[in-house]
Tab-separated table of C-alpha atoms in Angstrom:
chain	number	residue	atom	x	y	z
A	1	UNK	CA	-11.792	-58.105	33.663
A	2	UNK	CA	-10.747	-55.159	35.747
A	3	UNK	CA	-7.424	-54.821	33.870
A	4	UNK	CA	-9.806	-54.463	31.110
A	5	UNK	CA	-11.944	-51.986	31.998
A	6	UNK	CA	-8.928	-50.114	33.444
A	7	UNK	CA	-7.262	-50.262	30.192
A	8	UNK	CA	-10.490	-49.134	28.023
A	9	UNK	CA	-11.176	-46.190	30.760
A	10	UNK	CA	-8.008	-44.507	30.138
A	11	UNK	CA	-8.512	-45.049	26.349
A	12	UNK	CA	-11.663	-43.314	26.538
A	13	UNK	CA	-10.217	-40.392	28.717
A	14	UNK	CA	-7.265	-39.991	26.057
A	15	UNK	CA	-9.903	-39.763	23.602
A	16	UNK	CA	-11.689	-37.080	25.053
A	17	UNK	CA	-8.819	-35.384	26.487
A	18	UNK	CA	-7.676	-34.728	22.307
A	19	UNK	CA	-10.978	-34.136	21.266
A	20	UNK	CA	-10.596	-30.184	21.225
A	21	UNK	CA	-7.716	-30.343	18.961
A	22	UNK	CA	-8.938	-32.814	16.495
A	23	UNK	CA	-12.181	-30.831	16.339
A	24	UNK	CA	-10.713	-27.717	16.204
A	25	UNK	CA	-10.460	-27.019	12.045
A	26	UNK	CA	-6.978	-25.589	10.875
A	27	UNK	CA	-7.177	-21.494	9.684
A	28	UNK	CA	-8.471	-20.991	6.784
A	29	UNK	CA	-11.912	-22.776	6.445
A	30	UNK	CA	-13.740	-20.199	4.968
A	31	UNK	CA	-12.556	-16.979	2.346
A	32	UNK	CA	-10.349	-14.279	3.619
A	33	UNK	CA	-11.292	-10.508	2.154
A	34	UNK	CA	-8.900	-8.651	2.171
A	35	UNK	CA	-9.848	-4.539	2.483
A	36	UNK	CA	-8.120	-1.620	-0.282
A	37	UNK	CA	-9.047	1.580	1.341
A	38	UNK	CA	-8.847	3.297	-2.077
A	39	UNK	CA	-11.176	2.849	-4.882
A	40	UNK	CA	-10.057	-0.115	-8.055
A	41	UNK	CA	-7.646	0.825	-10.500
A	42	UNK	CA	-4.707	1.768	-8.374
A	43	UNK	CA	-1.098	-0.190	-7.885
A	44	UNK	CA	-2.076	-0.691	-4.336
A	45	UNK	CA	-5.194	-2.621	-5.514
A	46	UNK	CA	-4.037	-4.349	-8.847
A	47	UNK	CA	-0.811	-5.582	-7.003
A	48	UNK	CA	-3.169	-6.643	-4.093
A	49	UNK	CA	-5.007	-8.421	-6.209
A	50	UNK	CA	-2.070	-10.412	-7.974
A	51	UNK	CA	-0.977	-11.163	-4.415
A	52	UNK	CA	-4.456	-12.287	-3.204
A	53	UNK	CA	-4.860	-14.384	-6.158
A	54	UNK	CA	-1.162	-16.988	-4.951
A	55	UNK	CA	-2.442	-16.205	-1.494
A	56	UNK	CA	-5.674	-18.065	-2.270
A	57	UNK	CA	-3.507	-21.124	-3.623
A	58	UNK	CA	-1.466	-21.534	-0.269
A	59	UNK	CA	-4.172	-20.958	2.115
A	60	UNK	CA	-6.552	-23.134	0.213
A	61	UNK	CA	-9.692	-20.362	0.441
A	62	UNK	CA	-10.713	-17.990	-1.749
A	63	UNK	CA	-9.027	-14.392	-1.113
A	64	UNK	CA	-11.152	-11.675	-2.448
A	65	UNK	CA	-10.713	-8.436	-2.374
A	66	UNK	CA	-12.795	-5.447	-1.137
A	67	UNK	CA	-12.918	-1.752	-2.133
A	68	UNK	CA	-13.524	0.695	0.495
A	69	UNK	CA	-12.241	4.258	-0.229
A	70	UNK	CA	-13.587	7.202	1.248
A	71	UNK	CA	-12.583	10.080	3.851
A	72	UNK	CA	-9.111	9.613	2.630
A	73	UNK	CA	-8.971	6.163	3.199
A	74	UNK	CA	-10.311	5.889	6.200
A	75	UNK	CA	-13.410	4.202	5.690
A	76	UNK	CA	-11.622	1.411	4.789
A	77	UNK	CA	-9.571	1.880	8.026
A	78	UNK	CA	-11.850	2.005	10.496
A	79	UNK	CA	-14.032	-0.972	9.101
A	80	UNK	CA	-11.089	-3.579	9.216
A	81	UNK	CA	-10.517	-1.947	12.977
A	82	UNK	CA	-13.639	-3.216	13.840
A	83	UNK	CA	-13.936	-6.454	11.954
A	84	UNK	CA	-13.466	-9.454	14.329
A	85	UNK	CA	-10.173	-9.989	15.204
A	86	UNK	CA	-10.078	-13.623	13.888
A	87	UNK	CA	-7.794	-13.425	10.190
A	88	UNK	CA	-10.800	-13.436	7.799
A	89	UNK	CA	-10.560	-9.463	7.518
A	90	UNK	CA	-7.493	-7.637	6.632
A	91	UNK	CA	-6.362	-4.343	5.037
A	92	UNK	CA	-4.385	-3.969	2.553
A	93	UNK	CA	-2.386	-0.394	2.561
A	94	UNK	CA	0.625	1.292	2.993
A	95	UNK	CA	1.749	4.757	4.639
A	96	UNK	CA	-1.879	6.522	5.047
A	97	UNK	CA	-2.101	4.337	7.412
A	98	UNK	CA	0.504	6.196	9.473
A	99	UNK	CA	0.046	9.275	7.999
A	100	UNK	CA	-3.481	10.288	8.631
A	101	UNK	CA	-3.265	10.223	12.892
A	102	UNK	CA	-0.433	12.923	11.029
A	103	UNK	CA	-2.947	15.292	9.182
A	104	UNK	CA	-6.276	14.111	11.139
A	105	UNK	CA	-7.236	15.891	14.791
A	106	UNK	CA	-9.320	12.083	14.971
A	107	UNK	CA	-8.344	9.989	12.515
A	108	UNK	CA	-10.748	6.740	14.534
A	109	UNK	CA	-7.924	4.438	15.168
A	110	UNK	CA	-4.243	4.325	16.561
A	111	UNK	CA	-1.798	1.966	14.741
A	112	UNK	CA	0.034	0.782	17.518
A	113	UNK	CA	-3.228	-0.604	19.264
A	114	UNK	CA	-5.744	-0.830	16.950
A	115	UNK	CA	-3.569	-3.043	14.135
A	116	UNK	CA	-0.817	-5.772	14.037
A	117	UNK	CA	1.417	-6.061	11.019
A	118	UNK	CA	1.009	-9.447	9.361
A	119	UNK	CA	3.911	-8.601	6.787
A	120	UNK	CA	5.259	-6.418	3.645
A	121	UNK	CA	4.117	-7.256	0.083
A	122	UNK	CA	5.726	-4.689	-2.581
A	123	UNK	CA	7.109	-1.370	-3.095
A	124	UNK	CA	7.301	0.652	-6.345
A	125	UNK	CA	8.847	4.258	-7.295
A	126	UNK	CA	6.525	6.825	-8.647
A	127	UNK	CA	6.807	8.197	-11.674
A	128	UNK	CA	5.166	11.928	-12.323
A	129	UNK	CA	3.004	11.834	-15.436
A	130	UNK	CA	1.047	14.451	-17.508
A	131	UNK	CA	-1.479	14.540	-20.313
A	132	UNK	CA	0.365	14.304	-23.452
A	133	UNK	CA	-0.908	17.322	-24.698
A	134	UNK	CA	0.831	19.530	-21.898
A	135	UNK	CA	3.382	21.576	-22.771
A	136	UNK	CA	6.193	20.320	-20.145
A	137	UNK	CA	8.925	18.015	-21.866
A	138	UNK	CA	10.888	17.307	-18.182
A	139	UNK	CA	10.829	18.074	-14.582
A	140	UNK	CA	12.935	20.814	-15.239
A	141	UNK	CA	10.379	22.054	-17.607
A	142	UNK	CA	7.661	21.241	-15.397
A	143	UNK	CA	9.297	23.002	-12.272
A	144	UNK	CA	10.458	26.552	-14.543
A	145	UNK	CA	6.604	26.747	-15.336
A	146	UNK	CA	5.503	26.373	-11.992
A	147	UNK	CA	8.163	28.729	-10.260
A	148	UNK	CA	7.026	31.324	-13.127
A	149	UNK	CA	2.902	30.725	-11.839
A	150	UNK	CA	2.937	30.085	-8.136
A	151	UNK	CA	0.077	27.875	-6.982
A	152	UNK	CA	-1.937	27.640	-10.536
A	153	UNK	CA	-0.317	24.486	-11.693
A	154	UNK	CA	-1.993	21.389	-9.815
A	155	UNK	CA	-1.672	17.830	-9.151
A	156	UNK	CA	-4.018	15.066	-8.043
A	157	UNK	CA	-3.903	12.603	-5.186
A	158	UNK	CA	-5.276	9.349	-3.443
A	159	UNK	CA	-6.210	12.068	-0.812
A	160	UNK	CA	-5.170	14.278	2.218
A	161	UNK	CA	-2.197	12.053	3.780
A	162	UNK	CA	-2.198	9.362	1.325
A	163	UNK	CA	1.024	7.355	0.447
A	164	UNK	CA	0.827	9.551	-2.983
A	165	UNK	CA	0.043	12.528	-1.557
A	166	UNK	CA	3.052	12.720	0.577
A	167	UNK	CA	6.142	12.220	-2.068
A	168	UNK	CA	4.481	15.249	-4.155
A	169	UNK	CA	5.127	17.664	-0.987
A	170	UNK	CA	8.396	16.355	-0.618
A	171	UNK	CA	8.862	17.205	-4.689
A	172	UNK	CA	7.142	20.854	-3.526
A	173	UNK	CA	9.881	21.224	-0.755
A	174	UNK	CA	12.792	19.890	-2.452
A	175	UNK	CA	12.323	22.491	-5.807
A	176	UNK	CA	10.345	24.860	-3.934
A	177	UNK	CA	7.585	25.397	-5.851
A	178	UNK	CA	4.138	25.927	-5.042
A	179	UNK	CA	1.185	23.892	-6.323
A	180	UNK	CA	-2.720	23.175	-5.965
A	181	UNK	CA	-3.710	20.007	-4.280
A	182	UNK	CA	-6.558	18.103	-5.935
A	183	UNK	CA	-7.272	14.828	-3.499
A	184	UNK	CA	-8.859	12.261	-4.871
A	185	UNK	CA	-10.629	8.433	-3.745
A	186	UNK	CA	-7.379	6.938	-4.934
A	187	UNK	CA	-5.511	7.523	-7.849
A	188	UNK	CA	-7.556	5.724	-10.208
A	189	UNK	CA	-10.187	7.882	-9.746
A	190	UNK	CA	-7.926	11.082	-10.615
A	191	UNK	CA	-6.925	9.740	-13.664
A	192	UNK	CA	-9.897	10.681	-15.988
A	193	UNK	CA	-8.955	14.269	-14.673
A	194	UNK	CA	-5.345	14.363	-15.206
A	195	UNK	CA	-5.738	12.806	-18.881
A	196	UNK	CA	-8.536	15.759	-19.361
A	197	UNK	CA	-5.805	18.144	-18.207
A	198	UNK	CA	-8.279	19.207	-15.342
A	199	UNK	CA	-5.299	18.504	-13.104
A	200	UNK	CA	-1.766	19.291	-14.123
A	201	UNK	CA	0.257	16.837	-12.800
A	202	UNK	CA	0.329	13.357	-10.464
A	203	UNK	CA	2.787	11.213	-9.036
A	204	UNK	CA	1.584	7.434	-9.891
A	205	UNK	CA	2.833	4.123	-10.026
A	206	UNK	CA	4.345	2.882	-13.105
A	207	UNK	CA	1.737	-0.408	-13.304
A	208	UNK	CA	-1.257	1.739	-12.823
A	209	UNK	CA	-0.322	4.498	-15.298
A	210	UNK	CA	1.337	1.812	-17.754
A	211	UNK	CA	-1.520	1.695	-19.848
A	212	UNK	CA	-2.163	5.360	-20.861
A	213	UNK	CA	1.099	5.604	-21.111
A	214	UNK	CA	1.753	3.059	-23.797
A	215	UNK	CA	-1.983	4.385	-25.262
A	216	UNK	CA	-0.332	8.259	-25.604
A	217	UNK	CA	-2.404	9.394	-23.042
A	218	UNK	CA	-0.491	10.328	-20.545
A	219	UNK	CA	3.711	10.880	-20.589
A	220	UNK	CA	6.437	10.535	-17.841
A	221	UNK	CA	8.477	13.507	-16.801
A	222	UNK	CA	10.540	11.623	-14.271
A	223	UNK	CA	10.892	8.488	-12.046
A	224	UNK	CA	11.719	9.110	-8.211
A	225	UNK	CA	13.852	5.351	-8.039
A	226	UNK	CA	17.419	5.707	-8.004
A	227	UNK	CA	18.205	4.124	-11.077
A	228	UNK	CA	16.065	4.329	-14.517
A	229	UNK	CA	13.488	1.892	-14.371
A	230	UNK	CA	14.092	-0.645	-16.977
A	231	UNK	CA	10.026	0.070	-18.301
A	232	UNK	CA	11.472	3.401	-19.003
A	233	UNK	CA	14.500	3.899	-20.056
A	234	UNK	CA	14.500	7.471	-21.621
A	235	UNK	CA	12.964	8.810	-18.770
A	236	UNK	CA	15.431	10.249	-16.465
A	237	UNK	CA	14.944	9.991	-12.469
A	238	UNK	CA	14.690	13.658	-10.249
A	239	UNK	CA	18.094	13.328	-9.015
A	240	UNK	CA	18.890	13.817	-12.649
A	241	UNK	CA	17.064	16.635	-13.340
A	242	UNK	CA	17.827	18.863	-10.249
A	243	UNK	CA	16.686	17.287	-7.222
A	244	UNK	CA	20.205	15.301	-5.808
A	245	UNK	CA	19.105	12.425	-3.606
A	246	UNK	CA	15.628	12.655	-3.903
A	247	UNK	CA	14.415	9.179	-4.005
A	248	UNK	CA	11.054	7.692	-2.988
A	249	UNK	CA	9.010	4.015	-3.040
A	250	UNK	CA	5.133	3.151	-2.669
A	251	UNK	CA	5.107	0.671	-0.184
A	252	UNK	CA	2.140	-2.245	0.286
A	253	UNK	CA	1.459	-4.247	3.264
A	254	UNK	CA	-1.199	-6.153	5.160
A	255	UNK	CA	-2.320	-5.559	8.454
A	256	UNK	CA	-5.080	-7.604	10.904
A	257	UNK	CA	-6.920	-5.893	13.963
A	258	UNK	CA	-5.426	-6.218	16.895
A	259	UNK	CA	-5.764	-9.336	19.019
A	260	UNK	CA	-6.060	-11.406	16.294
A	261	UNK	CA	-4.089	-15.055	17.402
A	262	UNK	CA	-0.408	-15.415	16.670
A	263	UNK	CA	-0.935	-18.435	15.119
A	264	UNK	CA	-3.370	-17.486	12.747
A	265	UNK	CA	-1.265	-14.085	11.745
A	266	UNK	CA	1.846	-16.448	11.226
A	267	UNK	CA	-0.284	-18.442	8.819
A	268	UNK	CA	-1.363	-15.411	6.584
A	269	UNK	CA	2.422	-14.268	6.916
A	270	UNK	CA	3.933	-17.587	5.469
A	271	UNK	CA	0.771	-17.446	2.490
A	272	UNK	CA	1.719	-14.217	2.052
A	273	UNK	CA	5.604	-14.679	1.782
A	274	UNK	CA	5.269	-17.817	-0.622
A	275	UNK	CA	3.241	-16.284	-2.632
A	276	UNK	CA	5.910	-13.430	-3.331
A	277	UNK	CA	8.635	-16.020	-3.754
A	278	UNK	CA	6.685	-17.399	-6.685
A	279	UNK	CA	8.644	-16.614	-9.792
A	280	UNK	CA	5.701	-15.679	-12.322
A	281	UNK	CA	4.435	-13.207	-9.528
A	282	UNK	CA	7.942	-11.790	-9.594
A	283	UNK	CA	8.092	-11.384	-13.599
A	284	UNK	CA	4.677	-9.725	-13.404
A	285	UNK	CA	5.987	-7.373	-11.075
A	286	UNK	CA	9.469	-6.710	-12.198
A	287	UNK	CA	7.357	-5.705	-15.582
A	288	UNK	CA	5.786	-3.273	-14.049
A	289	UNK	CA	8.457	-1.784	-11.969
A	290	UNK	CA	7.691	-3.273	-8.624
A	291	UNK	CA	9.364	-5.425	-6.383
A	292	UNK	CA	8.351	-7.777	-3.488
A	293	UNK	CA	8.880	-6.393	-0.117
A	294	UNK	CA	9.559	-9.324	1.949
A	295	UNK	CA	9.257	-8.672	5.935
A	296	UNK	CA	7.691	-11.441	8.871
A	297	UNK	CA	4.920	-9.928	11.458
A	298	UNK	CA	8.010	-8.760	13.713
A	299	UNK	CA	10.250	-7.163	11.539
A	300	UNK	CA	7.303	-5.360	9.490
A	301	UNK	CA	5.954	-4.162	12.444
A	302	UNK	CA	9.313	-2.707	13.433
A	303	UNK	CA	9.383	-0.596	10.543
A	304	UNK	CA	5.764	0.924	11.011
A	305	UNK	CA	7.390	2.165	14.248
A	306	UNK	CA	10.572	3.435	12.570
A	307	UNK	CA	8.624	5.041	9.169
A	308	UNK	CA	5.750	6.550	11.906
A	309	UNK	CA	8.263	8.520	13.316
A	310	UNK	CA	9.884	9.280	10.261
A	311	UNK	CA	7.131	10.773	8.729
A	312	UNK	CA	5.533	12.795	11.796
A	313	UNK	CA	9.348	14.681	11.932
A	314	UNK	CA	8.180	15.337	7.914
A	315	UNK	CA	5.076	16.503	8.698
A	316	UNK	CA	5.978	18.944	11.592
A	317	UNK	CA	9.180	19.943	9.955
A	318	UNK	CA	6.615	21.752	7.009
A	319	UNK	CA	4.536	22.973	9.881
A	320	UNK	CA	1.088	20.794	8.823
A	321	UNK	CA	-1.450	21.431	11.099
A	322	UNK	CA	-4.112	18.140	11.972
A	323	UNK	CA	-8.063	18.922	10.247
């Protein structure tokens, strides 16, 4: 009888000594949101959204997706900074994040402490589009007109320090013109002005600018990807038209506040890199000129360090001062 009790004593002990782990539920059990600091419209948030969508199939939640532009982006900043630090809130950007502790005195948040990289998703080239009805055939055209009227051509932006902002300064530097900065909540919400002509020029993505371009709305002047994009073959890149080596890519990634558990970032990170190995997402991108930008929390978070630095020695070498 004591052998028995003996025996169902240490049965009941091993039960309760597992009982955290079988209660504790597996991440995901509720929907993820994911945060686009810029308003809809936008390659950052349609390719976000194609993302979220196979994300939602290999985490077995719902991903949806929440716009938050403003203040350059960092509305949408500072509220995933200050969303629990438990994988249910994450933002969804790419270089503003680095570049506004750049051009902002206080930008609310530092990278390196207030975020942890949960992995790459895409990059993309821009291409610099018009309204049709402007006069500019080329770059070359584009840049003769705007050497012959210093600072009265203009271009629109996702804002001050925005990932579209930036490759449009290095364009300014490069040719040495001078143009008007328009900044914008994202580049979606430019568009109605730069079809309207109320803006000269903007450097987009191909996906979000696709449609007015196929619609004769808008036309492409030049492509900053090494090689012709296949979408647009007759339009020749910048190191073709004047500007040798200039090259540029829109970059995506997502990012989780800081402190949030290893294992629960390595879960989004595998969701996030099967989802870009699935081979419709990868049509539907290579369509529209993007690739996937594969890169696990460790090695993404090693490039933020390498690109931060990068882009502070751009932004001192043309003298910016912080707002």
């Amino acid at each position: 009888m004591n052998d028995w009790f003996r025996a169902a004593a240490t049965a009941a002990f091993a039960l309760v000594a597992t009982a955290p782990a079988l209660a504790a539920d597996p991440f995901p059990t509720r929907p993820v949101r994911i945060v686009v600091a810029t308003a809809a419209g936008g390659w950052g948030d349609n390719t976000t959204r194609l993302v979220a969508q196979r994300m939602s199939e290999k985490l077995g939640q719902p991903v949806v997706i929440d716009n938050r532009p403003g203040a350059d982006s960092l509305v949408g900043i500072r509220h995933v900074k200050s969303a629990p630090a438990d994988g249910y809130t994450l933002l969804s950007t790419g270089a503003t994040i680095m570049l506004q502790p750049v051009v902002k005195k206080d930008p609310g948040y530092d990278l390196s402490k207030d975020f942890t990289g949960v992995g790459s998703m895409a990059r993309s080239p821009a291409v610099m589009v018009v309204a049709t009805d402007r006069p500019e055939k080329s770059l070359t055209s584009f840049v003769m007109q705007a050497k012959s009227e210093p600072g009265k051509l203009s271009y629109g932006s996702a804002g001050v320090g925005s990932a579209t902002h930036i490759p449009v300064e290095m364009f300014v530097q490069q040719a040495g013109v001078k143009l008007l900065h328009v900044p914008y909540k994202g580049n979606g919400a430019a568009m109605p002005d730069l079809i309207a002509g109320r803006v000269s020029m903007m450097f987009d993505a191909y996906s979000s600018s696709v449609g007015n371009l196929k619609g004769g709305r808008l036309k492409a002047l030049g492509v900053t990807s090494g090689t012709r994009l296949r979408a647009l073959p007759d339009v020749p890149t910048f190191a073709e038209q004047g500007l040798p080596g200039f090259s540029y890519y829109y970059w995506l990634g997502l990012f989780a506040p800081a402190g949030t558990p290893p294992d629960v970032v390595n879960r989004l990170s595998t969701a996030l890199r099967d989802a870009l190995a699935s081979v419709e997402l990868n049509e539907r991108m290579q369509s529209e000129a993007t690739e996937p930008m594969v890169m696990p929390p460790v090695e993404f978070n090693a490039f933020l360090r390498t690109e931060a630095t990068r882009l502070h020695k751009f932004a001192t070498d043309l003298g910016w001062t912080k707002e």
